[in-house]
Short mmCIF file of C-alpha atoms and ligand atoms in Angstrom, two decimals:
data_model
loop_
_atom_site.label_atom_id
_atom_site.label_comp_id
_atom_site.label_asym_id
_atom_site.label_seq_id
_atom_site.Cartn_x
_atom_site.Cartn_y
_atom_site.Cartn_z
CA MET D 718 139.93 87.47 80.57
CA GLN D 719 136.77 88.73 81.74
CA HIS D 720 133.69 86.70 82.37
CA SER D 721 130.38 88.30 81.06
CA GLY D 722 127.27 88.37 83.05
CA LEU D 723 125.33 87.37 79.84
CA SER D 724 125.90 84.70 77.40
CA TYR D 725 126.14 85.71 73.79
CA TRP D 726 122.60 84.39 73.45
CA GLU D 727 121.04 86.12 76.38
CA ARG D 728 122.54 89.48 74.83
CA GLU D 729 121.36 88.87 71.53
CA SER D 730 117.54 87.43 72.16
CA PHE D 731 116.82 88.93 75.85
CA MET D 732 118.03 92.42 76.12
CA ASP D 733 116.87 94.44 73.25
CA LEU D 734 113.02 95.00 73.70
CA ASP D 735 110.72 96.36 71.02
CA ILE D 736 107.87 97.76 73.41
CA ALA D 737 108.51 97.52 77.16
CA ILE D 738 105.65 97.59 79.72
CA VAL D 739 106.67 98.05 83.15
CA GLY D 740 104.14 96.57 85.70
CA GLY D 741 102.14 93.43 85.26
CA GLY D 742 99.00 94.33 87.18
CA ILE D 743 95.44 94.76 85.17
CA VAL D 744 96.63 97.98 83.37
CA GLY D 745 100.24 96.60 82.43
CA MET D 746 98.26 93.61 80.98
CA SER D 747 95.43 95.48 79.34
CA VAL D 748 97.98 97.85 77.74
CA ALA D 749 99.86 94.95 76.44
CA ALA D 750 97.12 93.06 75.12
CA SER D 751 95.61 96.42 73.24
CA ILE D 752 99.14 96.82 71.60
CA LYS D 753 99.28 93.44 70.59
CA ASP D 754 95.81 93.08 69.39
CA ARG D 755 96.46 96.43 67.12
CA TRP D 756 99.81 95.24 66.06
CA PRO D 757 100.20 91.36 66.48
CA GLN D 758 103.87 91.48 64.56
CA ARG D 759 105.26 93.80 67.22
CA GLN D 760 107.16 92.47 70.41
CA VAL D 761 105.75 93.37 73.70
CA THR D 762 107.32 92.51 77.03
CA ILE D 763 105.79 93.05 80.53
CA ILE D 764 108.75 93.31 83.15
CA GLU D 765 106.94 92.75 86.41
CA ARG D 766 108.85 92.93 89.78
CA GLY D 767 106.79 90.01 91.49
CA CYS D 768 106.36 86.46 90.65
CA ILE D 769 102.63 87.58 90.40
CA PRO D 770 101.73 91.22 90.38
CA TYR D 771 102.18 93.01 93.71
CA GLY D 772 100.11 95.88 93.94
CA ALA D 773 96.28 96.35 93.88
CA SER D 774 95.27 94.21 90.68
CA THR D 775 95.25 90.60 92.80
CA ARG D 776 94.34 92.07 96.10
CA ASN D 777 91.13 94.25 95.29
CA ALA D 778 87.33 93.79 96.11
CA GLY D 779 86.59 92.62 92.56
CA PHE D 780 83.72 95.47 92.16
CA ALA D 781 83.08 95.73 88.45
CA CYS D 782 81.46 98.96 88.89
CA PHE D 783 81.47 102.77 87.74
CA GLY D 784 80.42 104.78 90.71
CA SER D 785 78.29 105.20 93.43
CA LEU D 786 75.57 107.85 93.99
CA THR D 787 77.42 109.93 96.93
CA GLU D 788 80.82 109.16 95.07
CA ILE D 789 79.45 110.80 91.94
CA VAL D 790 78.18 113.52 93.60
CA SER D 791 81.27 114.36 95.19
CA ASP D 792 82.96 114.04 91.70
CA LEU D 793 80.49 116.34 90.26
CA ASP D 794 81.29 119.10 92.85
CA ILE D 795 85.24 118.71 92.47
CA MET D 796 85.61 117.82 88.81
CA GLY D 797 82.54 119.40 87.19
CA ALA D 798 80.07 117.55 85.00
CA ASP D 799 82.35 117.16 81.99
CA GLN D 800 84.81 115.41 83.58
CA ALA D 801 82.71 113.58 85.99
CA ARG D 802 81.14 112.20 82.83
CA LYS D 803 84.02 111.49 81.00
CA LEU D 804 85.33 109.05 83.59
CA LEU D 805 82.15 107.22 84.10
CA PHE D 806 81.90 106.42 80.36
CA ASN D 807 85.72 105.50 80.43
CA ARG D 808 84.73 103.13 83.29
CA TRP D 809 81.60 101.69 81.43
CA LEU D 810 83.85 101.45 78.06
CA GLY D 811 86.89 99.85 79.75
CA LEU D 812 84.60 97.28 81.53
CA LYS D 813 83.10 96.42 78.18
CA ILE D 814 86.36 96.00 76.42
CA THR D 815 87.65 93.78 79.33
CA ARG D 816 84.57 91.51 79.27
CA GLU D 817 84.38 91.08 75.44
CA ARG D 818 88.41 90.44 75.54
CA LEU D 819 87.90 88.01 77.92
CA LYS D 820 84.57 86.33 76.86
CA SER D 821 85.90 82.81 76.30
CA TYR D 822 87.39 82.92 79.74
CA ASP D 823 85.76 82.31 83.36
CA ILE D 824 86.46 85.52 85.11
CA GLY D 825 83.59 84.79 87.37
CA TYR D 826 81.66 87.53 86.49
CA GLU D 827 78.37 87.97 88.18
CA ASP D 828 75.50 90.53 87.66
CA LEU D 829 74.22 90.70 91.23
CA GLY D 830 73.88 94.64 91.10
CA GLY D 831 75.40 97.47 93.08
CA PHE D 832 73.83 99.31 96.16
CA GLU D 833 74.54 102.09 98.23
CA ILE D 834 73.29 102.75 101.85
CA VAL D 835 73.11 106.81 101.86
CA GLU D 836 73.70 108.07 105.23
CA SER D 837 71.69 110.71 106.47
CA SER D 838 74.59 113.24 106.31
CA LEU D 839 74.76 112.58 102.42
CA ALA D 840 70.94 112.53 102.32
CA ASN D 841 71.18 115.69 99.71
CA SER D 842 72.35 113.17 97.19
CA ILE D 843 69.21 111.84 96.63
CA ASP D 844 68.24 114.99 95.14
CA ARG D 845 70.81 114.72 92.65
CA ILE D 846 69.71 111.49 91.05
CA ALA D 847 67.79 112.82 88.00
CA GLU D 848 70.86 115.30 87.08
CA ILE D 849 73.19 112.21 87.30
CA ASN D 850 71.04 109.86 85.29
CA GLU D 851 70.54 112.50 82.34
CA LEU D 852 74.60 112.72 82.38
CA VAL D 853 75.17 109.01 81.68
CA GLU D 854 71.63 108.14 79.60
CA ASP D 855 73.27 107.66 76.36
CA PHE D 856 75.38 105.00 77.63
CA ILE D 857 73.38 103.73 80.95
CA LEU D 858 69.72 103.90 81.01
CA ASP D 859 68.10 104.72 84.36
CA TYR D 860 71.65 104.39 86.52
CA ILE D 861 70.45 105.23 89.79
CA GLN D 862 67.22 104.11 91.34
CA LEU D 863 65.68 104.82 94.81
CA LEU D 864 64.72 101.65 96.33
CA LYS D 865 62.80 100.68 99.23
CA ALA D 866 64.84 99.41 102.77
CA THR D 867 62.80 96.17 102.19
CA ASP D 868 63.91 95.37 98.54
CA GLN D 869 67.33 94.30 100.38
CA PRO D 870 66.39 92.10 103.27
CA GLY D 871 69.83 91.09 104.01
CA LEU D 872 70.66 94.77 104.86
CA ARG D 873 70.36 96.82 107.99
CA LEU D 874 69.00 100.26 107.57
CA ASN D 875 67.57 102.72 109.76
CA ASP D 876 64.93 105.16 108.92
CA LYS D 877 67.24 108.00 108.08
CA GLN D 878 69.06 106.27 105.48
CA HIS D 879 68.13 105.68 102.13
CA LEU D 880 68.92 102.59 99.81
CA VAL D 881 69.62 103.13 96.04
CA SER D 882 71.00 100.89 93.15
CA MET D 883 73.02 101.17 90.49
CA SER D 884 72.32 99.45 87.27
CA GLN D 885 74.70 97.45 85.13
CA GLU D 886 76.88 96.89 87.89
CA GLY D 887 78.45 93.45 88.63
CA GLN D 888 81.21 91.54 90.56
CA VAL D 889 84.22 89.43 89.21
CA ASP D 890 86.34 86.85 90.81
CA THR D 891 89.65 89.26 90.87
CA GLY D 892 92.12 85.82 91.10
CA LYS D 893 90.31 84.33 87.77
CA LEU D 894 90.04 87.68 86.37
CA LEU D 895 93.77 88.12 86.36
CA LYS D 896 94.70 84.75 85.49
CA ALA D 897 92.31 84.97 82.32
CA LEU D 898 94.31 88.24 81.41
CA HIS D 899 97.46 86.62 81.73
CA ALA D 900 96.42 83.72 79.56
CA TYR D 901 94.98 85.98 76.95
CA CYS D 902 98.05 87.80 77.07
CA ILE D 903 100.24 84.45 76.66
CA SER D 904 97.74 83.57 73.59
CA ILE D 905 98.66 86.70 71.75
CA GLY D 906 102.31 86.54 72.12
CA VAL D 907 102.95 88.91 74.83
CA GLU D 908 106.18 87.90 77.11
CA PHE D 909 106.62 88.35 80.39
CA ILE D 910 109.94 89.01 82.72
CA CYS D 911 108.76 88.33 86.33
CA GLY D 912 110.64 88.48 89.51
CA SER D 913 112.93 91.77 87.97
CA LYS D 914 112.48 95.08 89.55
CA VAL D 915 112.80 98.05 87.50
CA LYS D 916 115.37 100.41 89.07
CA ASN D 917 115.27 103.49 86.96
CA PHE D 918 115.19 104.55 82.97
CA GLU D 919 117.43 106.51 80.86
CA ALA D 920 116.85 108.18 77.41
CA LEU D 921 119.32 106.59 74.67
CA HIS D 922 119.61 107.40 71.40
CA GLY D 923 115.97 107.10 70.39
CA LYS D 924 115.54 104.05 73.00
CA THR D 925 114.99 103.65 76.42
CA SER D 926 117.43 101.90 78.58
CA ILE D 927 116.00 100.32 81.67
CA HIS D 928 117.90 99.28 84.66
CA VAL D 929 116.52 96.07 86.15
CA LYS D 930 117.34 94.19 89.22
CA ASP D 931 117.53 90.50 88.44
CA PRO D 932 117.60 88.30 91.79
CA ILE D 933 120.28 86.25 90.33
CA ARG D 934 122.55 88.11 87.95
CA GLY D 935 122.09 91.50 89.91
CA ASP D 936 122.06 94.73 87.85
CA LEU D 937 121.01 94.36 83.90
CA GLU D 938 120.16 96.84 81.23
CA LEU D 939 117.40 96.13 78.82
CA LYS D 940 116.89 98.52 75.85
CA ALA D 941 113.47 99.23 74.56
CA LEU D 942 112.28 101.20 71.75
CA GLN D 943 109.14 102.20 73.61
CA CYS D 944 108.47 101.93 77.34
CA VAL D 945 105.09 102.00 79.00
CA VAL D 946 104.97 102.70 82.56
CA CYS D 947 102.01 101.14 84.45
CA THR D 948 103.13 100.94 87.97
CA ASN D 949 100.28 102.73 89.41
CA ALA D 950 101.00 103.71 93.05
CA PHE D 951 104.53 102.63 92.64
CA THR D 952 105.42 105.18 90.02
CA GLN D 953 106.52 107.94 91.99
CA LYS D 954 109.51 105.75 93.33
CA LEU D 955 110.53 105.42 89.47
CA LEU D 956 109.55 108.74 88.22
CA PRO D 957 109.49 111.35 91.24
CA ASN D 958 108.26 114.20 88.79
CA ILE D 959 104.76 112.22 88.74
CA LYS D 960 102.60 113.55 91.41
CA LEU D 961 100.19 110.92 92.82
CA ASN D 962 99.32 109.76 96.42
CA PRO D 963 99.23 105.86 97.24
CA GLY D 964 96.29 104.98 99.49
CA ARG D 965 96.66 101.52 101.08
CA GLY D 966 93.06 99.74 100.89
CA GLN D 967 92.51 97.10 103.89
CA VAL D 968 90.07 94.21 103.47
CA LEU D 969 88.74 91.14 105.18
CA ILE D 970 86.62 88.13 104.22
CA THR D 971 84.70 86.19 106.30
CA GLU D 972 84.43 82.43 106.73
CA PRO D 973 80.90 81.31 104.71
CA ILE D 974 77.93 82.43 106.84
CA ASP D 975 74.92 80.21 107.23
CA GLY D 976 72.03 81.77 105.84
CA LEU D 977 73.57 84.79 104.31
CA GLN D 978 70.94 86.74 102.59
CA PHE D 979 72.82 89.89 100.88
CA ARG D 980 73.97 89.18 97.41
CA GLY D 981 75.72 92.19 95.27
CA ASN D 982 77.88 94.91 96.02
CA LEU D 983 77.09 97.29 98.67
CA HIS D 984 78.92 100.98 98.72
CA ILE D 985 78.85 103.05 101.61
CA ASP D 986 80.15 106.72 102.36
CA GLU D 987 81.53 108.20 99.06
CA GLY D 988 82.91 104.65 98.39
CA PHE D 989 85.14 104.80 101.53
CA TYR D 990 83.56 101.28 102.32
CA TYR D 991 82.66 98.73 100.41
CA MET D 992 80.90 95.25 100.93
CA ARG D 993 80.10 92.42 98.53
CA ASN D 994 79.46 88.65 98.77
CA VAL D 995 81.61 86.16 97.44
CA GLY D 996 79.27 83.23 97.64
CA ASP D 997 78.57 82.72 101.05
CA ARG D 998 81.26 85.02 102.41
CA ILE D 999 81.33 88.68 102.92
CA LEU D 1000 84.22 90.59 101.71
CA PHE D 1001 84.45 94.04 103.51
CA GLY D 1002 86.84 96.82 103.00
CA GLY D 1003 87.70 100.33 103.21
CA GLY D 1004 88.26 102.78 106.22
CA ARG D 1005 91.26 104.57 104.64
CA ASN D 1006 89.30 107.89 105.61
CA LEU D 1007 89.76 107.01 109.28
CA ASP D 1008 93.48 107.51 108.98
CA PHE D 1009 94.53 109.22 105.80
CA ASP D 1010 97.76 109.95 107.10
CA ALA D 1011 98.95 106.71 108.07
CA GLU D 1012 97.05 104.96 104.99
CA ASN D 1013 98.97 107.33 102.61
CA THR D 1014 101.79 104.67 102.15
CA MET D 1015 103.22 102.30 99.63
CA LYS D 1016 103.88 99.65 102.31
CA LEU D 1017 101.28 96.59 102.51
CA GLY D 1018 100.31 96.03 106.01
CA LEU D 1019 97.18 96.30 108.44
CA ASN D 1020 96.43 99.25 110.62
CA ASN D 1021 94.55 97.79 113.94
CA ASP D 1022 92.44 100.45 114.49
CA ILE D 1023 90.96 100.49 111.02
CA GLN D 1024 90.60 96.67 110.98
CA HIS D 1025 88.89 97.06 114.58
CA GLN D 1026 86.50 99.52 112.78
CA LEU D 1027 85.81 97.36 110.09
CA ASP D 1028 84.72 94.47 112.41
CA GLN D 1029 82.50 96.52 114.19
CA ILE D 1030 80.62 98.04 111.16
CA LEU D 1031 80.15 95.02 109.80
CA LEU D 1032 77.12 94.38 111.81
CA LYS D 1033 75.90 97.82 111.38
CA TYR D 1034 74.96 97.26 107.88
CA LEU D 1035 74.47 93.47 107.55
CA ARG D 1036 71.30 91.83 109.03
CA LEU D 1037 73.31 88.82 111.00
CA GLU D 1038 72.71 87.03 113.80
CA GLU D 1039 76.44 87.05 115.31
CA GLN D 1040 79.59 88.45 114.47
CA PRO D 1041 81.28 86.39 111.72
CA LYS D 1042 84.66 84.47 111.98
CA ILE D 1043 87.12 86.28 109.59
CA ASP D 1044 89.11 84.09 107.38
CA ILE D 1045 91.87 86.48 105.80
CA ARG D 1046 92.88 90.09 106.18
CA TRP D 1047 94.92 91.73 103.50
CA SER D 1048 95.79 95.12 101.93
CA GLY D 1049 96.70 96.39 98.52
CA ILE D 1050 97.91 99.93 97.30
CA MET D 1051 96.05 102.18 95.04
CA ALA D 1052 97.06 105.58 93.51
CA PHE D 1053 94.97 108.99 93.82
CA GLY D 1054 95.78 112.47 93.14
CA LYS D 1055 93.66 115.86 93.22
CA ASN D 1056 91.14 114.51 91.09
CA LYS D 1057 89.96 111.15 89.72
CA MET D 1058 91.39 111.52 86.21
CA PRO D 1059 93.83 108.78 85.50
CA ILE D 1060 97.47 109.97 83.99
CA VAL D 1061 97.78 108.79 80.62
CA ARG D 1062 100.44 110.77 78.47
CA LEU D 1063 103.41 110.66 76.40
CA GLN D 1064 106.56 112.36 78.35
CA GLU D 1065 109.23 114.34 76.68
CA ASP D 1066 111.71 111.95 77.44
CA GLY D 1067 109.89 109.42 75.18
CA LEU D 1068 108.27 107.38 78.08
CA ILE D 1069 104.56 106.72 78.14
CA ILE D 1070 102.84 106.80 81.61
CA ALA D 1071 99.37 105.06 82.17
CA THR D 1072 98.96 105.39 85.95
CA LYS D 1073 96.73 106.80 88.96
CA MET D 1074 93.51 104.86 88.88
CA SER D 1075 91.99 106.14 91.76
CA GLY D 1076 90.97 102.66 93.11
CA MET D 1077 88.72 101.73 89.90
CA GLY D 1078 91.31 100.04 87.65
CA ILE D 1079 88.91 96.87 87.11
CA ALA D 1080 86.56 99.35 84.94
CA LEU D 1081 89.32 101.50 83.44
CA ALA D 1082 91.83 99.25 82.48
CA GLY D 1083 90.49 98.27 79.12
CA GLN D 1084 89.94 101.74 78.13
CA ILE D 1085 93.35 102.68 79.17
CA GLY D 1086 95.06 100.28 77.00
CA GLU D 1087 93.03 101.71 73.97
CA GLU D 1088 94.08 105.09 75.01
CA VAL D 1089 97.58 104.02 74.97
CA VAL D 1090 97.54 102.54 71.30
CA GLY D 1091 96.01 105.92 70.68
CA ILE D 1092 99.05 107.61 71.74
CA PHE D 1093 100.93 105.14 69.56
CA GLU D 1094 99.14 106.14 66.62
CA GLU D 1095 99.19 109.75 67.12
CA ASN D 1096 102.78 109.68 67.57
CA ASN D 1097 103.74 107.25 64.88
CA LEU D 1098 105.60 105.13 67.44
C1 FAD G 284 91.88 96.78 98.90
C2 FAD G 284 91.38 97.17 97.27
C3 FAD G 284 90.13 97.15 96.91
C4 FAD G 284 89.66 97.79 95.68
N1 FAD G 284 88.65 97.13 94.84
C5 FAD G 284 88.27 97.50 93.49
C6 FAD G 284 86.92 97.18 93.24
O1 FAD G 284 86.38 96.72 93.76
N2 FAD G 284 86.62 97.67 92.08
C7 FAD G 284 87.99 98.53 91.23
O2 FAD G 284 87.60 98.77 89.97
N3 FAD G 284 89.20 98.77 91.50
C8 FAD G 284 89.51 98.61 92.74
N4 FAD G 284 90.66 98.74 93.49
C9 FAD G 284 91.56 99.35 92.63
C10 FAD G 284 92.07 98.34 91.73
O3 FAD G 284 92.41 97.24 91.96
C11 FAD G 284 93.35 99.12 90.92
O4 FAD G 284 93.02 100.62 90.09
C12 FAD G 284 94.12 98.36 89.75
O5 FAD G 284 94.40 97.07 90.37
C13 FAD G 284 95.10 99.03 89.43
O6 FAD G 284 95.89 98.43 88.50
P1 FAD G 284 97.47 98.99 87.94
O7 FAD G 284 97.90 97.62 86.99
O8 FAD G 284 97.49 100.24 87.56
O9 FAD G 284 98.25 98.82 89.24
P2 FAD G 284 98.75 97.51 90.29
O10 FAD G 284 97.86 96.41 90.57
O11 FAD G 284 99.06 98.18 91.54
O12 FAD G 284 100.07 96.87 89.45
C14 FAD G 284 101.33 97.58 89.17
C15 FAD G 284 102.24 96.44 89.06
O13 FAD G 284 103.51 96.96 88.87
C16 FAD G 284 104.45 96.22 89.80
N5 FAD G 284 105.78 97.08 90.05
C17 FAD G 284 105.77 98.35 90.90
N6 FAD G 284 107.04 98.80 90.69
C18 FAD G 284 107.68 98.14 89.86
C19 FAD G 284 109.10 97.99 89.24
N7 FAD G 284 109.97 99.27 89.77
N8 FAD G 284 109.47 97.32 88.42
C20 FAD G 284 108.55 96.31 87.88
N9 FAD G 284 107.43 96.24 88.47
C21 FAD G 284 106.99 96.93 89.32
C22 FAD G 284 103.86 96.05 90.81
O14 FAD G 284 104.60 94.71 91.23
C23 FAD G 284 102.46 95.84 90.30
O15 FAD G 284 102.04 94.34 90.21
C24 FAD G 284 90.72 98.07 94.78
C25 FAD G 284 92.12 98.43 95.12
C26 FAD G 284 92.57 98.08 96.48
C27 FAD G 284 93.59 98.03 97.29
#
């Protein structure tokens, strides 16, 4: 007689899924929420490898932003006006959807504004402000404004740098946002299987067979009518045909700083550096461009050279009396590609892919959920 790994009850109630979502970050949960909001009777299950998400969504900087001046200028040059505009609109729409969905939850949203210090090497971006404002004027009026250095007394600027602001930009408490989204998903009946890593997929008579590693039971096979893959940078491990580049982002947060003046988000150097206040602390991250090869990794960890550089340039941009004490340093993994457009599509094997957020998932996630619902509708899934 053979002992089955599964009980009768487990086999009957847990192994056959309607819609499986792989990855429980902000995108996976937003996709689950959009599907369940649209079709409350359908069963939606998120399969997440960590006990809490383990990628970028709980490890980011919490900018609720659409793009800084020099970043948009670079996007315009690489992607052209139509694509760059579409991306800005999708970020704006995505954030609107998320804030509306979570309006009765505390996500720590603060309307403190977004700023950019434009270095002299990128000063020609200033000539593109009118062009960009015109591109987005039907959804954000007067998006970018040129300011005087004295408008932000907490920042340190030299006379070759420019200061601009991005309107409608705010910040969230990343932890509260993710907990709120989780609570919202639970409230509408989304189910979660956590601590189980998906190993691979197989198309199986109109269903997808999902091979999962349960830390206690070992290998399990779940079957789903539809499966949406929301594993961002880690997608390539599961689906090597999806081309994207992982990018590690490193962050530090200081201890509270007495007399800290700066409030809001600060972007520097096409978004490669980002700084914000968290109460009286400063969160500062970036520097991936200092060592692209080493940071093109799915491994969480710190690069001492980059962390040292972050320590150095903190005082370059902030008017502080002394080097602040650092509380925690950490990293998270993002997904990039040739351009910044996310990958959202139905594949021939029946899998739906929603990945490659290019470091802007907080804003995009709400819109990605709606785009996936559109794929279900168009294909009668
Ligand atoms: C340091 C840093 C700062 C950032 N700052 C900002 C910011 O200020 N504003 C902004 O908009 N964006 C920011 N981002 C980017 C943003 O965090 C991401 O775009 C967003 O979190 C992507 O969400 P996601 O759900 O697609 O991916 P993830 O959060 O990476 O979620 C993917 C999930 O899939 C799970 N998973 C992976 N493989 C498997 C598997 N085989 N089986 C089961 N589960 C699996 C992972 O554990 C993970 O939880 C930042 C990112 C980093 C790293």
